[in-house]
CSV table of C-alpha atoms and ligand atoms in Angstrom, one decimal:
chain,number,residue,atom,x,y,z
A,214,UNK,CA,-16.4,-6.1,6.9
A,215,UNK,CA,-15.6,-4.1,3.8
A,216,UNK,CA,-12.5,-2.3,2.7
A,217,UNK,CA,-12.2,0.6,0.2
A,218,UNK,CA,-8.8,1.6,-1.3
A,219,UNK,CA,-7.9,4.5,-3.5
A,220,UNK,CA,-4.5,4.7,-5.1
A,221,UNK,CA,-2.8,4.3,-8.4
A,222,UNK,CA,-3.9,1.7,-10.9
A,223,UNK,CA,-1.0,1.4,-13.3
A,224,UNK,CA,1.1,-0.3,-15.9
A,225,UNK,CA,4.6,-0.6,-14.7
A,226,UNK,CA,7.8,-1.2,-16.6
A,227,UNK,CA,10.6,-2.6,-14.5
A,228,UNK,CA,14.3,-3.5,-15.1
A,229,UNK,CA,16.2,-5.7,-12.7
A,230,UNK,CA,19.7,-7.1,-13.0
A,231,UNK,CA,18.2,-10.5,-13.9
A,232,UNK,CA,15.4,-9.5,-16.3
A,233,UNK,CA,12.8,-6.9,-17.2
A,234,UNK,CA,9.1,-6.5,-18.0
A,235,UNK,CA,7.6,-3.6,-19.9
A,236,UNK,CA,4.0,-3.9,-19.1
A,237,UNK,CA,3.0,-5.3,-15.7
A,238,UNK,CA,-0.3,-4.7,-13.9
A,239,UNK,CA,0.7,-2.5,-11.0
A,240,UNK,CA,-0.1,0.6,-9.0
A,241,UNK,CA,-0.4,1.0,-5.3
A,242,UNK,CA,-4.2,0.2,-5.1
A,243,UNK,CA,-3.7,-2.9,-7.3
A,244,UNK,CA,-0.9,-4.4,-5.2
A,245,UNK,CA,-2.8,-3.5,-2.1
A,246,UNK,CA,-6.1,-5.1,-3.2
A,247,UNK,CA,-4.6,-8.3,-4.5
A,248,UNK,CA,-3.3,-8.9,-0.9
A,249,UNK,CA,-6.2,-7.4,1.1
A,250,UNK,CA,-8.8,-9.4,-0.8
A,251,UNK,CA,-7.4,-12.5,0.9
A,252,UNK,CA,-9.1,-11.3,4.1
A,253,UNK,CA,-11.9,-8.9,3.3
A,254,UNK,CA,-14.0,-7.8,0.4
A,255,UNK,CA,-12.0,-4.9,-1.2
A,256,UNK,CA,-13.3,-2.2,-3.5
A,257,UNK,CA,-10.8,-0.3,-5.6
A,258,UNK,CA,-11.4,3.4,-6.5
A,259,UNK,CA,-9.5,4.9,-9.4
A,260,UNK,CA,-9.5,5.7,-13.1
A,261,UNK,CA,-8.0,3.7,-16.0
A,262,UNK,CA,-7.7,4.4,-19.8
A,263,UNK,CA,-8.5,2.5,-23.0
A,264,UNK,CA,-5.4,0.4,-22.6
A,265,UNK,CA,-6.8,-1.3,-19.5
A,266,UNK,CA,-8.5,-4.4,-20.8
A,267,UNK,CA,-10.6,-7.3,-19.7
A,268,UNK,CA,-7.4,-9.3,-18.9
A,269,UNK,CA,-6.5,-6.8,-16.2
A,270,UNK,CA,-10.1,-6.7,-14.8
A,271,UNK,CA,-10.0,-10.5,-14.7
A,272,UNK,CA,-6.9,-10.6,-12.6
A,273,UNK,CA,-8.6,-8.4,-10.0
A,274,UNK,CA,-12.0,-10.2,-10.1
A,275,UNK,CA,-10.3,-13.6,-9.8
A,276,UNK,CA,-9.1,-12.5,-6.4
A,277,UNK,CA,-12.6,-11.3,-5.5
A,278,UNK,CA,-11.7,-7.6,-5.8
A,279,UNK,CA,-14.8,-5.5,-6.5
A,280,UNK,CA,-14.0,-3.3,-9.6
A,281,UNK,CA,-17.3,-1.3,-9.8
A,282,UNK,CA,-15.6,1.9,-8.7
A,283,UNK,CA,-12.8,1.7,-11.3
A,284,UNK,CA,-13.7,4.4,-13.8
A,285,UNK,CA,-12.9,3.9,-17.4
A,286,UNK,CA,-11.9,7.3,-19.0
A,287,UNK,CA,-12.7,7.0,-22.8
A,288,UNK,CA,-9.7,8.1,-24.9
A,289,UNK,CA,-7.5,8.2,-21.7
A,290,UNK,CA,-4.2,6.3,-20.9
A,291,UNK,CA,-3.7,4.4,-17.7
A,292,UNK,CA,-1.1,5.7,-15.1
A,293,UNK,CA,2.4,4.6,-16.1
A,294,UNK,CA,5.5,4.1,-14.0
A,295,UNK,CA,8.9,2.9,-14.9
A,296,UNK,CA,11.7,1.9,-12.5
A,297,UNK,CA,15.2,0.3,-12.5
A,298,UNK,CA,16.6,-1.8,-9.7
A,299,UNK,CA,20.3,-1.9,-8.8
A,300,UNK,CA,22.3,-5.1,-7.9
A,301,UNK,CA,21.3,-4.2,-4.3
A,302,UNK,CA,17.6,-4.7,-5.0
A,303,UNK,CA,16.7,-2.3,-2.2
A,304,UNK,CA,18.0,0.5,-4.4
A,305,UNK,CA,15.9,1.7,-7.3
A,306,UNK,CA,15.6,4.7,-9.6
A,307,UNK,CA,12.3,6.0,-10.9
A,308,UNK,CA,12.7,6.5,-14.7
A,309,UNK,CA,9.2,7.8,-15.5
A,310,UNK,CA,5.9,8.7,-13.9
A,311,UNK,CA,3.0,9.6,-16.2
A,312,UNK,CA,-0.2,10.4,-14.2
A,313,UNK,CA,-2.3,10.3,-17.4
A,314,UNK,CA,-6.0,9.7,-16.4
A,315,UNK,CA,-5.2,10.6,-12.8
A,316,UNK,CA,-4.5,14.2,-13.8
A,317,UNK,CA,-8.2,15.2,-14.0
A,318,UNK,CA,-9.7,12.4,-11.8
A,319,UNK,CA,-12.4,13.4,-9.4
A,320,UNK,CA,-13.4,10.4,-7.2
A,321,UNK,CA,-17.2,9.7,-7.0
A,322,UNK,CA,-17.6,6.8,-4.8
A,323,UNK,CA,-20.6,4.4,-5.0
A,324,UNK,CA,-22.7,4.0,-1.9
A,325,UNK,CA,-21.1,0.6,-1.2
A,326,UNK,CA,-17.5,2.1,-1.3
A,327,UNK,CA,-18.5,5.0,0.9
A,328,UNK,CA,-20.0,2.6,3.5
A,329,UNK,CA,-16.7,0.8,4.0
A,330,UNK,CA,-15.6,0.6,7.6
A,331,UNK,CA,-11.9,0.3,6.9
A,332,UNK,CA,-10.3,2.6,4.3
A,333,UNK,CA,-6.9,2.8,2.8
A,334,UNK,CA,-5.6,5.8,1.0
A,335,UNK,CA,-2.8,4.2,-1.0
A,336,UNK,CA,-0.1,6.2,-2.6
A,337,UNK,CA,-1.5,8.9,-5.0
A,338,UNK,CA,-2.0,12.6,-5.1
A,339,UNK,CA,-2.9,13.7,-1.5
A,340,UNK,CA,-5.9,15.8,-2.7
A,341,UNK,CA,-7.5,12.7,-4.2
A,342,UNK,CA,-6.8,10.7,-1.0
A,343,UNK,CA,-8.6,13.4,1.0
A,344,UNK,CA,-11.6,13.5,-1.4
A,345,UNK,CA,-12.0,9.8,-0.8
A,346,UNK,CA,-11.5,10.1,3.0
A,347,UNK,CA,-14.1,12.8,3.2
A,348,UNK,CA,-16.7,10.7,1.4
A,349,UNK,CA,-16.2,7.7,3.7
A,350,UNK,CA,-18.0,9.2,6.6
A,351,UNK,CA,-18.7,6.0,8.5
A,352,UNK,CA,-15.1,4.6,8.5
A,353,UNK,CA,-13.9,3.2,11.8
A,354,UNK,CA,-10.2,3.0,10.7
A,355,UNK,CA,-8.4,4.9,8.0
A,356,UNK,CA,-4.8,4.5,7.1
A,357,UNK,CA,-2.6,6.0,4.4
A,358,UNK,CA,0.7,5.8,2.5
A,359,UNK,CA,2.6,8.3,0.4
A,360,UNK,CA,6.0,8.7,-1.2
A,361,UNK,CA,8.8,11.2,-1.9
A,362,UNK,CA,7.2,12.4,-5.1
A,363,UNK,CA,4.2,13.8,-3.1
A,364,UNK,CA,6.2,14.9,-0.1
A,365,UNK,CA,8.1,17.2,-2.4
A,366,UNK,CA,5.4,18.3,-4.7
A,367,UNK,CA,2.3,18.5,-2.5
A,368,UNK,CA,3.5,18.9,1.1
A,369,UNK,CA,0.7,21.1,2.5
A,370,UNK,CA,-2.0,19.0,1.0
A,371,UNK,CA,-0.3,15.9,2.4
A,372,UNK,CA,-0.2,17.2,5.9
A,373,UNK,CA,-4.0,17.9,5.7
A,374,UNK,CA,-4.7,14.4,4.6
A,375,UNK,CA,-2.5,12.9,7.3
A,376,UNK,CA,-4.4,14.8,9.9
A,377,UNK,CA,-7.6,12.9,8.9
A,378,UNK,CA,-6.2,9.4,9.3
A,379,UNK,CA,-5.7,6.9,12.2
A,380,UNK,CA,-2.5,5.4,10.9
A,381,UNK,CA,0.4,6.5,8.6
A,382,UNK,CA,2.2,3.6,6.8
A,383,UNK,CA,5.4,5.0,5.3
A,384,UNK,CA,8.9,4.0,4.2
A,385,UNK,CA,11.5,4.9,6.9
A,386,UNK,CA,13.4,7.3,4.6
A,387,UNK,CA,10.1,9.0,3.5
A,388,UNK,CA,9.1,9.4,7.1
A,389,UNK,CA,12.4,11.1,7.8
A,390,UNK,CA,11.9,13.3,4.7
A,391,UNK,CA,8.3,14.2,5.7
A,392,UNK,CA,9.3,15.3,9.2
A,393,UNK,CA,12.8,16.6,8.3
A,394,UNK,CA,14.1,14.5,11.1
A,395,UNK,CA,17.0,12.0,10.4
A,396,UNK,CA,16.4,9.8,13.5
A,397,UNK,CA,13.5,7.3,12.8
A,398,UNK,CA,12.1,7.3,16.4
A,399,UNK,CA,12.0,11.1,16.5
A,400,UNK,CA,10.5,11.2,13.0
A,401,UNK,CA,7.8,8.8,14.0
A,402,UNK,CA,7.0,10.9,17.1
A,403,UNK,CA,6.8,14.0,15.0
A,404,UNK,CA,4.5,12.2,12.6
A,405,UNK,CA,2.2,11.2,15.5
A,406,UNK,CA,1.8,14.9,16.3
A,407,UNK,CA,0.3,15.4,12.8
A,408,UNK,CA,-2.8,13.5,13.9
A,409,UNK,CA,-2.6,9.7,13.5
A,410,UNK,CA,-2.7,7.4,16.5
A,411,UNK,CA,-0.3,4.9,14.9
A,412,UNK,CA,2.8,5.3,12.6
A,413,UNK,CA,4.2,2.3,10.8
A,414,UNK,CA,7.7,2.7,9.3
A,415,UNK,CA,8.4,0.2,6.5
A,416,UNK,CA,12.0,-0.8,6.3
A,417,UNK,CA,12.2,-3.0,3.3
A,418,UNK,CA,14.2,-6.2,3.9
A,419,UNK,CA,14.6,-5.1,7.5
A,420,UNK,CA,10.9,-5.3,8.3
A,421,UNK,CA,8.6,-2.7,9.8
A,422,UNK,CA,8.3,-0.8,13.0
A,423,UNK,CA,5.2,0.4,14.8
A,424,UNK,CA,5.0,3.5,17.0
A,425,UNK,CA,1.8,4.4,18.9
A,426,UNK,CA,0.7,7.7,20.5
A,427,UNK,CA,0.8,5.8,23.9
A,428,UNK,CA,4.5,5.4,23.4
A,429,UNK,CA,4.4,1.7,22.5
A,430,UNK,CA,7.0,0.3,20.1
A,431,UNK,CA,7.0,-2.9,18.1
A,432,UNK,CA,9.4,-4.2,15.4
A,433,UNK,CA,9.0,-7.2,13.1
A,434,UNK,CA,11.6,-8.5,10.7
A,435,UNK,CA,10.8,-9.2,7.0
A,436,UNK,CA,10.0,-12.9,6.3
A,437,UNK,CA,13.4,-14.5,5.4
A,438,UNK,CA,13.0,-15.4,1.8
A,439,UNK,CA,16.0,-16.1,-0.5
A,440,UNK,CA,13.9,-16.0,-3.7
A,441,UNK,CA,13.8,-12.3,-4.5
A,442,UNK,CA,12.8,-11.6,-8.1
A,443,UNK,CA,11.3,-8.1,-8.1
A,444,UNK,CA,10.1,-6.0,-5.2
A,445,UNK,CA,7.8,-3.4,-6.8
A,446,UNK,CA,4.7,-3.1,-4.7
A,447,UNK,CA,6.0,-4.9,-1.6
A,448,UNK,CA,5.1,-1.9,0.6
A,449,UNK,CA,1.5,-1.8,-0.9
A,450,UNK,CA,1.2,-5.5,-0.4
A,451,UNK,CA,2.3,-5.2,3.2
A,452,UNK,CA,-0.4,-2.6,3.7
A,453,UNK,CA,-2.9,-4.8,1.9
A,454,UNK,CA,-2.3,-7.7,4.3
A,455,UNK,CA,-2.3,-5.4,7.3
A,456,UNK,CA,-5.5,-3.6,6.4
A,457,UNK,CA,-7.2,-6.8,5.2
A,458,UNK,CA,-6.6,-8.4,8.5
A,459,UNK,CA,-7.9,-5.3,10.3
A,460,UNK,CA,-11.0,-5.2,8.2
A,461,UNK,CA,-11.7,-8.8,9.1
A,462,UNK,CA,-11.1,-8.1,12.8
A,463,UNK,CA,-14.2,-7.4,14.9
A,464,UNK,CA,-13.8,-5.2,17.8
A,465,UNK,CA,-11.4,-2.4,18.8
A,466,UNK,CA,-8.2,-1.8,17.0
A,467,UNK,CA,-5.3,-1.3,19.4
A,468,UNK,CA,-1.6,-1.7,19.4
A,469,UNK,CA,-1.9,-5.5,19.9
A,470,UNK,CA,-4.3,-5.8,16.9
A,471,UNK,CA,-1.8,-3.9,14.8
A,472,UNK,CA,1.1,-6.1,15.8
A,473,UNK,CA,-0.7,-9.2,14.5
A,474,UNK,CA,-1.9,-7.3,11.4
A,475,UNK,CA,1.8,-6.4,10.7
A,476,UNK,CA,2.6,-10.1,10.7
A,477,UNK,CA,0.0,-10.7,8.0
A,478,UNK,CA,1.3,-7.7,6.0
A,479,UNK,CA,4.9,-9.1,6.3
A,480,UNK,CA,3.8,-12.6,5.1
A,481,UNK,CA,2.0,-11.1,2.1
A,482,UNK,CA,4.9,-8.8,1.2
A,483,UNK,CA,7.3,-11.8,1.2
A,484,UNK,CA,5.2,-13.4,-1.6
A,485,UNK,CA,5.2,-10.2,-3.6
A,486,UNK,CA,9.0,-10.0,-3.9
A,487,UNK,CA,9.2,-13.6,-5.1
A,488,UNK,CA,7.8,-12.7,-8.6
A,489,UNK,CA,7.3,-9.8,-11.0
A,490,UNK,CA,4.6,-7.3,-9.9
A,491,UNK,CA,2.0,-9.1,-7.8
A,492,UNK,CA,2.1,-12.2,-9.9
A,493,UNK,CA,3.1,-14.5,-7.1
A,494,UNK,CA,-0.1,-13.6,-5.2
A,495,UNK,CA,-2.5,-14.3,-8.1
A,496,UNK,CA,-3.0,-18.0,-7.3
A,497,UNK,CA,-2.0,-17.8,-3.6
A,498,UNK,CA,-4.1,-19.5,-1.0
A,499,UNK,CA,-4.8,-18.2,2.5
A,500,UNK,CA,-3.2,-21.3,4.0
A,501,UNK,CA,0.2,-20.3,2.5
A,502,UNK,CA,-0.1,-16.9,4.1
A,503,UNK,CA,-1.1,-18.4,7.5
A,504,UNK,CA,1.9,-20.8,7.3
A,505,UNK,CA,4.3,-17.9,7.0
A,506,UNK,CA,2.6,-16.0,9.8
A,507,UNK,CA,3.1,-19.1,12.0
A,508,UNK,CA,6.8,-19.1,11.1
A,509,UNK,CA,7.0,-15.4,12.0
A,510,UNK,CA,5.3,-16.1,15.3
A,511,UNK,CA,8.2,-18.5,16.1
A,512,UNK,CA,10.6,-15.6,15.5
A,513,UNK,CA,8.8,-12.6,17.1
A,514,UNK,CA,6.2,-12.3,19.8
A,515,UNK,CA,3.1,-10.4,18.6
B,751,AMP,P1,6.3,0.4,-4.1
B,751,AMP,O1,7.2,-0.5,-4.7
B,751,AMP,O2,5.6,-0.1,-2.8
B,751,AMP,O3,6.9,1.8,-3.9
B,751,AMP,O4,5.1,0.6,-5.1
B,751,AMP,C1,5.3,0.8,-6.5
B,751,AMP,C2,4.0,1.0,-7.2
B,751,AMP,O5,3.6,2.3,-7.0
B,751,AMP,C3,4.1,0.8,-8.7
B,751,AMP,O6,3.2,-0.3,-9.0
B,751,AMP,C4,3.7,2.1,-9.3
B,751,AMP,O7,2.8,2.0,-10.3
B,751,AMP,C5,3.2,2.9,-8.2
B,751,AMP,N1,3.7,4.3,-8.2
B,751,AMP,C6,4.9,4.7,-8.5
B,751,AMP,N2,5.0,6.1,-8.4
B,751,AMP,C7,3.8,6.5,-8.0
B,751,AMP,C8,3.2,7.8,-7.7
B,751,AMP,N3,3.9,9.0,-7.8
B,751,AMP,N4,1.9,7.9,-7.2
B,751,AMP,C9,1.2,6.7,-7.1
B,751,AMP,N5,1.7,5.5,-7.4
B,751,AMP,C10,2.9,5.4,-7.8
């Protein structure tokens, strides 16, 4: 089963109270793919500039990520994002977002990417998400993420994209912002009315909650790790584990499948926060993920 993801491919600069890095491989699609490739062949769609070198491709290919649909834009610069974390690591400020090569990007998917049966529209301009969604005509399950930046600047386009998906995976505060509803349960119900069958609210260190159109609810706590280094991309890594599990799953995807998939997402995300960027996942084995899922199973029934 194959998986296609579109989203940002980025260089990130991050500052935390205990250290900083000025050039980390990042971006929503990258964090996602480094996790999802543990479970299913993953193809990344998106543009990069001249500054994206063989070292960056190597990191992705070492994880088995298929990079054929990464488009090199000659003379261009890769998407850049900078953020600063507070002492409470759940709080961060965005210092800079430079879309660069994403500004004029028109996704043209290869036949193999279009043929994916599971598709993730990771955080990026919602028009681009929709262009990819429309090219993947045979997809049996499509999920998406977004963030406050797009909720504010591209609201109409975002609603259109959401209506074409099966599952919305969003931070709790962004879900409330999207629906203009301060109560999370009501916000999730409103979001379900936009089209998706499932809504997953990501709640940082508190875990994640699933709401289904049938009125089912499920909550899972984050994996209790004490070694938090830097959390950028934890949400994308969660989505990567979740969607990778679904892509590897044969048969119908229902609430029960999503519960188990959320446990895999939770385990993957816990590794992401234990290092800068996705570094902790570069050499990770599937057995380490499975061990954390087994621990989670002792804590929560799924
Ligand atoms: P997260 O910590 O899950 O919110 O994801 C952070 C990642 O999203 C970073 O690697 C950034 O490069 C990327 N990112 C930040 N802002 C945006 C944006 N406006 N659109 C797409 N990706 C973004």
